[in-house]
Amino acid sequence: MNGVRTRKQPKEVGAQKVVANGNGNLRSPGNQRPEPTENIFLFYPNIIGYSRIILAVASLYYMPLHPRTCSLLYSVSCLLDALDGIAARHFEQSTRFGAVLDMVTDRCTTACLLVFLSSAWPRWALLFQGLISLDMASHYMHMYATLTMAGSGQSHKKVDQSRSRILHLYYTRKSVLFAFCALNELFFIALYLLSFSSPILSPSLLQLNPDSPGSSVQPGNPAHPIASTLFASPYSAGALELARANKMDSFWPWVIAGCSFPIMAGKQFINIVQLVKASRWLAEGDIKIRRAQGLPKKRT
């Protein structure tokens, strides 16, 4: 009877499915090992993003009185912005968390630099405050409009040409995006360096000394009094401004500022376009929602 198959045996054999694993061995589905979960926070692009934050914080520490160290750290942090995108595409680790981390880091570092420029160039403080507001508002509106109107899976850098040719060119051409972002930051770095070199910054502190004709009240001059005798606190705005005055040559900062100014102005124009387009996109969505809800209701 061992060589005779019963009707139940084929059903039992057919009920047991076998699966070949990667080593060629057979195993049942019940013994499958769970796939390991990925740690998004340890992806290479995100680690680069954390490094950018550390460098940015370090640059803020040196910002008040150490222009060369601060500029170096800040510039490396900005250049890593391009490297994290390359790493994301190379290792196939593009994530929404990484995209938001990248944008938030950009906004915060630029805002911190502009805050310092507001204190270093007080006569232009209102302009710098306006640039901070425009940068924050345009990117937030653009991000929010993309998430609500195009879906949560849509990247804020994917802009349809029919919606805006300028934004489409800005976000899809990586060379254009890099050039505008890099030269925009370079202009503000140049202004930062000028706060350590240009006498235009503090004419009241660098005016001629009436008691000593021909001499000026500036660091390094024998007629210059001790800073502690001028200011109650060495960390006051006036003391820090005096400490920054004539600390470095102004030639190259002026050259950099002049060359990068047109691109910086173009970047602000793009921010305005981005803000306007995002506002109109959200308004279009509001109109559709109100029509679906039967609003406005006709009054009888």
PDB file of C-alpha atoms in Angstrom:
ATOM      1  CA  MET A   1       0.000   0.000   0.000  1.00  0.00           C
ATOM      2  CA  ASN A   2       3.051   2.329   0.280  1.00  0.00           C
ATOM      3  CA  GLY A   3       3.272   2.787  -3.480  1.00  0.00           C
ATOM      4  CA  VAL A   4      -0.416   3.635  -3.831  1.00  0.00           C
ATOM      5  CA  ARG A   5      -1.370   7.302  -3.635  1.00  0.00           C
ATOM      6  CA  THR A   6      -4.567   8.233  -1.931  1.00  0.00           C
ATOM      7  CA  ARG A   7      -6.719  11.185  -2.906  1.00  0.00           C
ATOM      8  CA  LYS A   8      -5.744  13.100   0.244  1.00  0.00           C
ATOM      9  CA  GLN A   9      -2.020  12.964  -0.337  1.00  0.00           C
ATOM     10  CA  PRO A  10      -1.918  15.230  -3.428  1.00  0.00           C
ATOM     11  CA  LYS A  11      -4.013  17.834  -1.650  1.00  0.00           C
ATOM     12  CA  GLU A  12      -1.674  17.861   1.333  1.00  0.00           C
ATOM     13  CA  VAL A  13       1.365  18.118  -0.869  1.00  0.00           C
ATOM     14  CA  GLY A  14      -0.242  20.896  -2.898  1.00  0.00           C
ATOM     15  CA  ALA A  15      -1.258  22.782   0.224  1.00  0.00           C
ATOM     16  CA  GLN A  16       2.351  23.135   1.346  1.00  0.00           C
ATOM     17  CA  LYS A  17       4.027  25.823  -0.755  1.00  0.00           C
ATOM     18  CA  VAL A  18       7.772  25.956  -0.776  1.00  0.00           C
ATOM     19  CA  VAL A  19       9.856  29.016  -1.546  1.00  0.00           C
ATOM     20  CA  ALA A  20      13.517  29.138  -2.550  1.00  0.00           C
ATOM     21  CA  ASN A  21      15.558  31.660  -0.622  1.00  0.00           C
ATOM     22  CA  GLY A  22      18.645  33.457  -1.875  1.00  0.00           C
ATOM     23  CA  ASN A  23      20.881  30.469  -1.049  1.00  0.00           C
ATOM     24  CA  GLY A  24      18.826  28.004  -3.094  1.00  0.00           C
ATOM     25  CA  ASN A  25      17.373  26.269  -0.031  1.00  0.00           C
ATOM     26  CA  LEU A  26      13.668  25.595   0.272  1.00  0.00           C
ATOM     27  CA  ARG A  27      11.681  27.078   3.122  1.00  0.00           C
ATOM     28  CA  SER A  28       8.027  27.577   3.898  1.00  0.00           C
ATOM     29  CA  PRO A  29       6.418  31.035   3.880  1.00  0.00           C
ATOM     30  CA  GLY A  30       5.872  30.864   7.623  1.00  0.00           C
ATOM     31  CA  ASN A  31       9.608  30.858   8.231  1.00  0.00           C
ATOM     32  CA  GLN A  32      10.354  33.994   6.197  1.00  0.00           C
ATOM     33  CA  ARG A  33      12.578  36.483   7.944  1.00  0.00           C
ATOM     34  CA  PRO A  34      11.208  40.020   8.219  1.00  0.00           C
ATOM     35  CA  GLU A  35      12.938  42.533   5.987  1.00  0.00           C
ATOM     36  CA  PRO A  36      15.262  44.852   7.930  1.00  0.00           C
ATOM     37  CA  THR A  37      13.854  48.364   8.386  1.00  0.00           C
ATOM     38  CA  GLU A  38      15.941  51.241   7.063  1.00  0.00           C
ATOM     39  CA  ASN A  39      17.038  54.030   9.377  1.00  0.00           C
ATOM     40  CA  ILE A  40      16.214  57.145   7.362  1.00  0.00           C
ATOM     41  CA  PHE A  41      18.082  59.362   9.818  1.00  0.00           C
ATOM     42  CA  LEU A  42      21.373  57.591   9.036  1.00  0.00           C
ATOM     43  CA  PHE A  43      21.176  57.905   5.252  1.00  0.00           C
ATOM     44  CA  TYR A  44      24.321  59.433   3.772  1.00  0.00           C
ATOM     45  CA  PRO A  45      22.601  62.617   2.470  1.00  0.00           C
ATOM     46  CA  ASN A  46      21.050  63.237   5.880  1.00  0.00           C
ATOM     47  CA  ILE A  47      24.407  62.751   7.626  1.00  0.00           C
ATOM     48  CA  ILE A  48      25.801  65.397   5.278  1.00  0.00           C
ATOM     49  CA  GLY A  49      22.850  67.580   6.311  1.00  0.00           C
ATOM     50  CA  TYR A  50      23.763  67.166   9.988  1.00  0.00           C
ATOM     51  CA  SER A  51      27.345  68.151   9.142  1.00  0.00           C
ATOM     52  CA  ARG A  52      26.030  71.300   7.484  1.00  0.00           C
ATOM     53  CA  ILE A  53      24.192  72.232  10.673  1.00  0.00           C
ATOM     54  CA  ILE A  54      27.308  71.689  12.814  1.00  0.00           C
ATOM     55  CA  LEU A  55      29.418  73.827  10.481  1.00  0.00           C
ATOM     56  CA  ALA A  56      26.754  76.541  10.412  1.00  0.00           C
ATOM     57  CA  VAL A  57      26.574  76.673  14.225  1.00  0.00           C
ATOM     58  CA  ALA A  58      30.376  76.853  14.400  1.00  0.00           C
ATOM     59  CA  SER A  59      30.387  79.725  11.912  1.00  0.00           C
ATOM     60  CA  LEU A  60      27.851  81.598  14.047  1.00  0.00           C
ATOM     61  CA  TYR A  61      30.155  81.214  17.048  1.00  0.00           C
ATOM     62  CA  TYR A  62      33.038  82.881  15.177  1.00  0.00           C
ATOM     63  CA  MET A  63      30.841  85.384  13.336  1.00  0.00           C
ATOM     64  CA  PRO A  64      31.136  88.454  15.633  1.00  0.00           C
ATOM     65  CA  LEU A  65      34.929  88.874  15.554  1.00  0.00           C
ATOM     66  CA  HIS A  66      36.578  86.226  13.356  1.00  0.00           C
ATOM     67  CA  PRO A  67      35.631  86.905   9.718  1.00  0.00           C
ATOM     68  CA  ARG A  68      38.018  84.482   8.012  1.00  0.00           C
ATOM     69  CA  THR A  69      37.171  81.463  10.166  1.00  0.00           C
ATOM     70  CA  CYS A  70      33.476  82.228   9.998  1.00  0.00           C
ATOM     71  CA  SER A  71      33.500  82.690   6.214  1.00  0.00           C
ATOM     72  CA  LEU A  72      35.350  79.412   5.707  1.00  0.00           C
ATOM     73  CA  LEU A  73      32.975  77.391   7.885  1.00  0.00           C
ATOM     74  CA  TYR A  74      29.885  79.050   6.408  1.00  0.00           C
ATOM     75  CA  SER A  75      31.087  78.528   2.827  1.00  0.00           C
ATOM     76  CA  VAL A  76      31.824  74.825   3.387  1.00  0.00           C
ATOM     77  CA  SER A  77      28.366  74.398   4.911  1.00  0.00           C
ATOM     78  CA  CYS A  78      26.804  75.965   1.818  1.00  0.00           C
ATOM     79  CA  LEU A  79      28.886  73.893  -0.611  1.00  0.00           C
ATOM     80  CA  LEU A  80      27.793  70.679   1.121  1.00  0.00           C
ATOM     81  CA  ASP A  81      24.275  71.596   0.018  1.00  0.00           C
ATOM     82  CA  ALA A  82      25.201  70.391  -3.475  1.00  0.00           C
ATOM     83  CA  LEU A  83      26.962  67.275  -2.188  1.00  0.00           C
ATOM     84  CA  ASP A  84      23.950  65.891  -0.314  1.00  0.00           C
ATOM     85  CA  GLY A  85      21.876  65.939  -3.499  1.00  0.00           C
ATOM     86  CA  ILE A  86      24.577  64.048  -5.385  1.00  0.00           C
ATOM     87  CA  ALA A  87      24.783  61.478  -2.581  1.00  0.00           C
ATOM     88  CA  ALA A  88      20.995  61.072  -2.530  1.00  0.00           C
ATOM     89  CA  ARG A  89      20.895  60.242  -6.227  1.00  0.00           C
ATOM     90  CA  HIS A  90      23.995  58.027  -6.163  1.00  0.00           C
ATOM     91  CA  PHE A  91      22.904  55.878  -3.209  1.00  0.00           C
ATOM     92  CA  GLU A  92      19.179  56.056  -4.101  1.00  0.00           C
ATOM     93  CA  GLN A  93      18.443  57.684  -0.743  1.00  0.00           C
ATOM     94  CA  SER A  94      16.194  60.571  -1.719  1.00  0.00           C
ATOM     95  CA  THR A  95      13.680  61.095   1.094  1.00  0.00           C
ATOM     96  CA  ARG A  96      11.095  63.680   2.067  1.00  0.00           C
ATOM     97  CA  PHE A  97      12.820  64.118   5.428  1.00  0.00           C
ATOM     98  CA  GLY A  98      16.085  64.885   3.647  1.00  0.00           C
ATOM     99  CA  ALA A  99      14.421  67.397   1.336  1.00  0.00           C
ATOM    100  CA  VAL A 100      12.812  69.238   4.269  1.00  0.00           C
ATOM    101  CA  LEU A 101      16.043  69.099   6.298  1.00  0.00           C
ATOM    102  CA  ASP A 102      17.936  70.588   3.373  1.00  0.00           C
ATOM    103  CA  MET A 103      15.459  73.418   2.852  1.00  0.00           C
ATOM    104  CA  VAL A 104      15.158  74.250   6.572  1.00  0.00           C
ATOM    105  CA  THR A 105      18.952  74.336   6.936  1.00  0.00           C
ATOM    106  CA  ASP A 106      19.234  76.703   3.964  1.00  0.00           C
ATOM    107  CA  ARG A 107      16.583  79.040   5.328  1.00  0.00           C
ATOM    108  CA  CYS A 108      17.976  79.103   8.868  1.00  0.00           C
ATOM    109  CA  THR A 109      21.621  79.675   7.927  1.00  0.00           C
ATOM    110  CA  THR A 110      20.761  82.510   5.548  1.00  0.00           C
ATOM    111  CA  ALA A 111      18.439  84.073   8.126  1.00  0.00           C
ATOM    112  CA  CYS A 112      21.150  83.950  10.805  1.00  0.00           C
ATOM    113  CA  LEU A 113      23.635  85.695   8.517  1.00  0.00           C
ATOM    114  CA  LEU A 114      21.081  88.378   7.614  1.00  0.00           C
ATOM    115  CA  VAL A 115      20.320  88.924  11.298  1.00  0.00           C
ATOM    116  CA  PHE A 116      24.004  89.646  11.870  1.00  0.00           C
ATOM    117  CA  LEU A 117      24.081  91.993   8.878  1.00  0.00           C
ATOM    118  CA  SER A 118      21.095  93.839  10.353  1.00  0.00           C
ATOM    119  CA  SER A 119      23.137  94.598  13.453  1.00  0.00           C
ATOM    120  CA  ALA A 120      26.346  95.327  11.545  1.00  0.00           C
ATOM    121  CA  TRP A 121      24.610  97.621   9.025  1.00  0.00           C
ATOM    122  CA  PRO A 122      21.815  99.152  11.159  1.00  0.00           C
ATOM    123  CA  ARG A 123      20.861 101.716   8.525  1.00  0.00           C
ATOM    124  CA  TRP A 124      19.891  98.789   6.226  1.00  0.00           C
ATOM    125  CA  ALA A 125      18.259  96.672   8.939  1.00  0.00           C
ATOM    126  CA  LEU A 126      14.769  97.060   7.471  1.00  0.00           C
ATOM    127  CA  LEU A 127      15.988  95.776   4.094  1.00  0.00           C
ATOM    128  CA  PHE A 128      17.635  92.714   5.642  1.00  0.00           C
ATOM    129  CA  GLN A 129      14.511  91.996   7.669  1.00  0.00           C
ATOM    130  CA  GLY A 130      12.469  92.176   4.497  1.00  0.00           C
ATOM    131  CA  LEU A 131      14.814  89.719   2.749  1.00  0.00           C
ATOM    132  CA  ILE A 132      14.450  87.267   5.650  1.00  0.00           C
ATOM    133  CA  SER A 133      10.667  87.525   5.510  1.00  0.00           C
ATOM    134  CA  LEU A 134      10.555  87.123   1.732  1.00  0.00           C
ATOM    135  CA  ASP A 135      12.830  84.079   1.791  1.00  0.00           C
ATOM    136  CA  MET A 136      10.877  82.339   4.567  1.00  0.00           C
ATOM    137  CA  ALA A 137       7.431  83.195   3.190  1.00  0.00           C
ATOM    138  CA  SER A 138       8.107  82.239  -0.427  1.00  0.00           C
ATOM    139  CA  HIS A 139       9.600  78.839   0.388  1.00  0.00           C
ATOM    140  CA  TYR A 140       6.965  77.998   2.988  1.00  0.00           C
ATOM    141  CA  MET A 141       4.130  78.948   0.646  1.00  0.00           C
ATOM    142  CA  HIS A 142       5.718  77.001  -2.209  1.00  0.00           C
ATOM    143  CA  MET A 143       6.252  73.895  -0.069  1.00  0.00           C
ATOM    144  CA  TYR A 144       2.740  74.032   1.408  1.00  0.00           C
ATOM    145  CA  ALA A 145       1.121  74.577  -2.000  1.00  0.00           C
ATOM    146  CA  THR A 146       3.031  71.613  -3.456  1.00  0.00           C
ATOM    147  CA  LEU A 147       2.013  69.277  -0.621  1.00  0.00           C
ATOM    148  CA  THR A 148      -1.661  70.277  -0.592  1.00  0.00           C
ATOM    149  CA  MET A 149      -2.289  70.705  -4.320  1.00  0.00           C
ATOM    150  CA  ALA A 150       0.036  68.147  -5.929  1.00  0.00           C
ATOM    151  CA  GLY A 151       0.016  65.489  -3.210  1.00  0.00           C
ATOM    152  CA  SER A 152       2.361  64.451  -0.420  1.00  0.00           C
ATOM    153  CA  GLY A 153       4.563  62.479  -2.815  1.00  0.00           C
ATOM    154  CA  GLN A 154       5.304  65.488  -5.031  1.00  0.00           C
ATOM    155  CA  SER A 155       8.700  67.184  -4.688  1.00  0.00           C
ATOM    156  CA  HIS A 156       8.693  70.960  -4.291  1.00  0.00           C
ATOM    157  CA  LYS A 157      11.440  71.084  -6.932  1.00  0.00           C
ATOM    158  CA  LYS A 158       9.201  69.530  -9.585  1.00  0.00           C
ATOM    159  CA  VAL A 159       7.463  72.543 -11.105  1.00  0.00           C
ATOM    160  CA  ASP A 160       5.420  72.180 -14.278  1.00  0.00           C
ATOM    161  CA  GLN A 161       6.454  74.511 -17.080  1.00  0.00           C
ATOM    162  CA  SER A 162       2.845  75.545 -17.664  1.00  0.00           C
ATOM    163  CA  ARG A 163       2.654  76.902 -14.131  1.00  0.00           C
ATOM    164  CA  SER A 164       5.855  78.933 -14.237  1.00  0.00           C
ATOM    165  CA  ARG A 165       8.659  78.869 -16.805  1.00  0.00           C
ATOM    166  CA  ILE A 166      10.975  80.725 -14.459  1.00  0.00           C
ATOM    167  CA  LEU A 167      10.498  78.291 -11.574  1.00  0.00           C
ATOM    168  CA  HIS A 168      10.663  75.332 -13.949  1.00  0.00           C
ATOM    169  CA  LEU A 169      14.049  76.495 -15.256  1.00  0.00           C
ATOM    170  CA  TYR A 170      15.239  77.387 -11.746  1.00  0.00           C
ATOM    171  CA  TYR A 171      14.442  74.017 -10.177  1.00  0.00           C
ATOM    172  CA  THR A 172      15.035  71.593 -13.057  1.00  0.00           C
ATOM    173  CA  ARG A 173      18.411  72.948 -14.202  1.00  0.00           C
ATOM    174  CA  LYS A 174      20.816  71.972 -11.421  1.00  0.00           C
ATOM    175  CA  SER A 175      23.524  74.291 -12.733  1.00  0.00           C
ATOM    176  CA  VAL A 176      21.122  77.253 -12.623  1.00  0.00           C
ATOM    177  CA  LEU A 177      19.932  76.377  -9.130  1.00  0.00           C
ATOM    178  CA  PHE A 178      23.497  75.998  -7.844  1.00  0.00           C
ATOM    179  CA  ALA A 179      24.675  79.262  -9.431  1.00  0.00           C
ATOM    180  CA  PHE A 180      21.826  81.330  -8.002  1.00  0.00           C
ATOM    181  CA  CYS A 181      22.082  79.840  -4.506  1.00  0.00           C
ATOM    182  CA  ALA A 182      25.886  80.019  -4.366  1.00  0.00           C
ATOM    183  CA  LEU A 183      26.201  83.607  -5.636  1.00  0.00           C
ATOM    184  CA  ASN A 184      23.306  84.726  -3.448  1.00  0.00           C
ATOM    185  CA  GLU A 185      25.144  83.456  -0.357  1.00  0.00           C
ATOM    186  CA  LEU A 186      28.431  84.840  -1.676  1.00  0.00           C
ATOM    187  CA  PHE A 187      26.963  88.337  -1.860  1.00  0.00           C
ATOM    188  CA  PHE A 188      25.885  88.217   1.781  1.00  0.00           C
ATOM    189  CA  ILE A 189      29.284  86.812   2.798  1.00  0.00           C
ATOM    190  CA  ALA A 190      30.901  89.772   1.015  1.00  0.00           C
ATOM    191  CA  LEU A 191      28.708  92.197   2.965  1.00  0.00           C
ATOM    192  CA  TYR A 192      29.693  90.365   6.129  1.00  0.00           C
ATOM    193  CA  LEU A 193      33.397  90.825   5.308  1.00  0.00           C
ATOM    194  CA  LEU A 194      32.827  94.492   4.503  1.00  0.00           C
ATOM    195  CA  SER A 195      31.583  95.011   8.050  1.00  0.00           C
ATOM    196  CA  PHE A 196      35.181  94.294   9.123  1.00  0.00           C
ATOM    197  CA  SER A 197      36.819  96.546   6.572  1.00  0.00           C
ATOM    198  CA  SER A 198      34.695  99.368   5.260  1.00  0.00           C
ATOM    199  CA  PRO A 199      34.749 102.744   7.074  1.00  0.00           C
ATOM    200  CA  ILE A 200      31.314 103.404   5.544  1.00  0.00           C
ATOM    201  CA  LEU A 201      29.932 101.095   8.213  1.00  0.00           C
ATOM    202  CA  SER A 202      30.751 103.233  11.226  1.00  0.00           C
ATOM    203  CA  PRO A 203      31.590 106.821  10.274  1.00  0.00           C
ATOM    204  CA  SER A 204      30.772 108.050  13.775  1.00  0.00           C
ATOM    205  CA  LEU A 205      33.335 105.707  15.330  1.00  0.00           C
ATOM    206  CA  LEU A 206      35.995 106.467  12.732  1.00  0.00           C
ATOM    207  CA  GLN A 207      35.684 110.258  12.686  1.00  0.00           C
ATOM    208  CA  LEU A 208      38.730 112.471  13.118  1.00  0.00           C
ATOM    209  CA  ASN A 209      39.970 113.076  16.635  1.00  0.00           C
ATOM    210  CA  PRO A 210      39.718 116.832  17.326  1.00  0.00           C
ATOM    211  CA  ASP A 211      42.451 116.698  20.007  1.00  0.00           C
ATOM    212  CA  SER A 212      44.938 115.147  17.617  1.00  0.00           C
ATOM    213  CA  PRO A 213      44.747 116.653  14.105  1.00  0.00           C
ATOM    214  CA  GLY A 214      45.379 114.215  11.291  1.00  0.00           C
ATOM    215  CA  SER A 215      44.746 111.141  13.414  1.00  0.00           C
ATOM    216  CA  SER A 216      41.626 109.054  13.358  1.00  0.00           C
ATOM    217  CA  VAL A 217      39.872 107.158  16.108  1.00  0.00           C
ATOM    218  CA  GLN A 218      40.432 103.636  14.825  1.00  0.00           C
ATOM    219  CA  PRO A 219      42.115 100.439  16.045  1.00  0.00           C
ATOM    220  CA  GLY A 220      45.899 100.460  15.773  1.00  0.00           C
ATOM    221  CA  ASN A 221      46.215 104.235  16.097  1.00  0.00           C
ATOM    222  CA  PRO A 222      48.261 105.407  19.146  1.00  0.00           C
ATOM    223  CA  ALA A 223      45.646 108.082  19.846  1.00  0.00           C
ATOM    224  CA  HIS A 224      42.919 105.446  20.100  1.00  0.00           C
ATOM    225  CA  PRO A 225      41.719 105.082  23.705  1.00  0.00           C
ATOM    226  CA  ILE A 226      41.242 101.724  25.395  1.00  0.00           C
ATOM    227  CA  ALA A 227      37.920 100.125  24.413  1.00  0.00           C
ATOM    228  CA  SER A 228      36.983  99.539  28.048  1.00  0.00           C
ATOM    229  CA  THR A 229      37.001 103.300  28.622  1.00  0.00           C
ATOM    230  CA  LEU A 230      34.519 103.865  25.773  1.00  0.00           C
ATOM    231  CA  PHE A 231      31.954 101.145  26.450  1.00  0.00           C
ATOM    232  CA  ALA A 232      30.646  99.701  29.673  1.00  0.00           C
ATOM    233  CA  SER A 233      30.441  96.223  28.159  1.00  0.00           C
ATOM    234  CA  PRO A 234      32.966  94.778  25.674  1.00  0.00           C
ATOM    235  CA  TYR A 235      30.079  92.802  24.129  1.00  0.00           C
ATOM    236  CA  SER A 236      27.888  95.815  23.438  1.00  0.00           C
ATOM    237  CA  ALA A 237      26.965  96.667  19.853  1.00  0.00           C
ATOM    238  CA  GLY A 238      29.275  99.690  19.813  1.00  0.00           C
ATOM    239  CA  ALA A 239      32.241  97.790  21.249  1.00  0.00           C
ATOM    240  CA  LEU A 240      31.866  94.955  18.743  1.00  0.00           C
ATOM    241  CA  GLU A 241      31.509  97.434  15.881  1.00  0.00           C
ATOM    242  CA  LEU A 242      34.684  99.206  16.956  1.00  0.00           C
ATOM    243  CA  ALA A 243      36.495  95.864  17.256  1.00  0.00           C
ATOM    244  CA  ARG A 244      35.477  94.936  13.706  1.00  0.00           C
ATOM    245  CA  ALA A 245      36.494  98.246  12.107  1.00  0.00           C
ATOM    246  CA  ASN A 246      39.516  98.104   9.752  1.00  0.00           C
ATOM    247  CA  LYS A 247      40.243  94.490  10.638  1.00  0.00           C
ATOM    248  CA  MET A 248      40.821  93.448   7.018  1.00  0.00           C
ATOM    249  CA  ASP A 249      41.227  94.917   3.538  1.00  0.00           C
ATOM    250  CA  SER A 250      38.027  95.823   1.698  1.00  0.00           C
ATOM    251  CA  PHE A 251      39.135  95.377  -1.921  1.00  0.00           C
ATOM    252  CA  TRP A 252      38.113  91.779  -2.549  1.00  0.00           C
ATOM    253  CA  PRO A 253      34.866  91.970  -0.552  1.00  0.00           C
ATOM    254  CA  TRP A 254      33.813  94.901  -2.745  1.00  0.00           C
ATOM    255  CA  VAL A 255      34.732  92.961  -5.908  1.00  0.00           C
ATOM    256  CA  ILE A 256      32.803  89.883  -4.771  1.00  0.00           C
ATOM    257  CA  ALA A 257      29.804  91.971  -3.755  1.00  0.00           C
ATOM    258  CA  GLY A 258      29.742  93.806  -7.087  1.00  0.00           C
ATOM    259  CA  CYS A 259      30.008  90.615  -9.175  1.00  0.00           C
ATOM    260  CA  SER A 260      27.401  88.641  -7.220  1.00  0.00           C
ATOM    261  CA  PHE A 261      24.872  91.455  -6.731  1.00  0.00           C
ATOM    262  CA  PRO A 262      22.961  90.869 -10.043  1.00  0.00           C
ATOM    263  CA  ILE A 263      22.476  87.176  -9.230  1.00  0.00           C
ATOM    264  CA  MET A 264      21.389  88.010  -5.691  1.00  0.00           C
ATOM    265  CA  ALA A 265      18.826  90.463  -7.071  1.00  0.00           C
ATOM    266  CA  GLY A 266      17.637  87.789  -9.515  1.00  0.00           C
ATOM    267  CA  LYS A 267      17.273  85.324  -6.640  1.00  0.00           C
ATOM    268  CA  GLN A 268      15.018  87.747  -4.780  1.00  0.00           C
ATOM    269  CA  PHE A 269      12.916  88.203  -7.924  1.00  0.00           C
ATOM    270  CA  ILE A 270      12.542  84.407  -8.134  1.00  0.00           C
ATOM    271  CA  ASN A 271      11.409  84.404  -4.490  1.00  0.00           C
ATOM    272  CA  ILE A 272       8.713  86.933  -5.362  1.00  0.00           C
ATOM    273  CA  VAL A 273       7.582  84.854  -8.352  1.00  0.00           C
ATOM    274  CA  GLN A 274       7.527  81.748  -6.188  1.00  0.00           C
ATOM    275  CA  LEU A 275       5.419  83.493  -3.547  1.00  0.00           C
ATOM    276  CA  VAL A 276       2.914  84.829  -6.090  1.00  0.00           C
ATOM    277  CA  LYS A 277       2.592  81.518  -7.981  1.00  0.00           C
ATOM    278  CA  ALA A 278       2.110  79.530  -4.770  1.00  0.00           C
ATOM    279  CA  SER A 279      -0.549  81.966  -3.551  1.00  0.00           C
ATOM    280  CA  ARG A 280      -2.457  81.696  -6.840  1.00  0.00           C
ATOM    281  CA  TRP A 281      -2.189  77.899  -6.783  1.00  0.00           C
ATOM    282  CA  LEU A 282      -3.647  77.758  -3.279  1.00  0.00           C
ATOM    283  CA  ALA A 283      -6.414  80.163  -4.313  1.00  0.00           C
ATOM    284  CA  GLU A 284      -7.307  77.891  -7.245  1.00  0.00           C
ATOM    285  CA  GLY A 285      -7.612  74.995  -4.830  1.00  0.00           C
ATOM    286  CA  ASP A 286      -9.835  77.035  -2.522  1.00  0.00           C
ATOM    287  CA  ILE A 287     -12.156  77.860  -5.429  1.00  0.00           C
ATOM    288  CA  LYS A 288     -12.519  74.163  -6.313  1.00  0.00           C
ATOM    289  CA  ILE A 289     -13.258  73.242  -2.699  1.00  0.00           C
ATOM    290  CA  ARG A 290     -15.866  75.979  -2.361  1.00  0.00           C
ATOM    291  CA  ARG A 291     -17.567  74.898  -5.590  1.00  0.00           C
ATOM    292  CA  ALA A 292     -17.655  71.287  -4.375  1.00  0.00           C
ATOM    293  CA  GLN A 293     -19.270  72.471  -1.165  1.00  0.00           C
ATOM    294  CA  GLY A 294     -21.812  74.546  -3.069  1.00  0.00           C
ATOM    295  CA  LEU A 295     -20.423  77.847  -1.843  1.00  0.00           C
ATOM    296  CA  PRO A 296     -21.352  80.609  -1.939  1.00  0.00           C
ATOM    297  CA  LYS A 297     -24.904  79.653  -1.200  1.00  0.00           C
ATOM    298  CA  LYS A 298     -27.548  81.735  -2.872  1.00  0.00           C
ATOM    299  CA  ARG A 299     -29.526  83.841  -0.461  1.00  0.00           C
ATOM    300  CA  THR A 300     -33.244  83.817  -0.893  1.00  0.00           C
TER     301      THR A 300
END
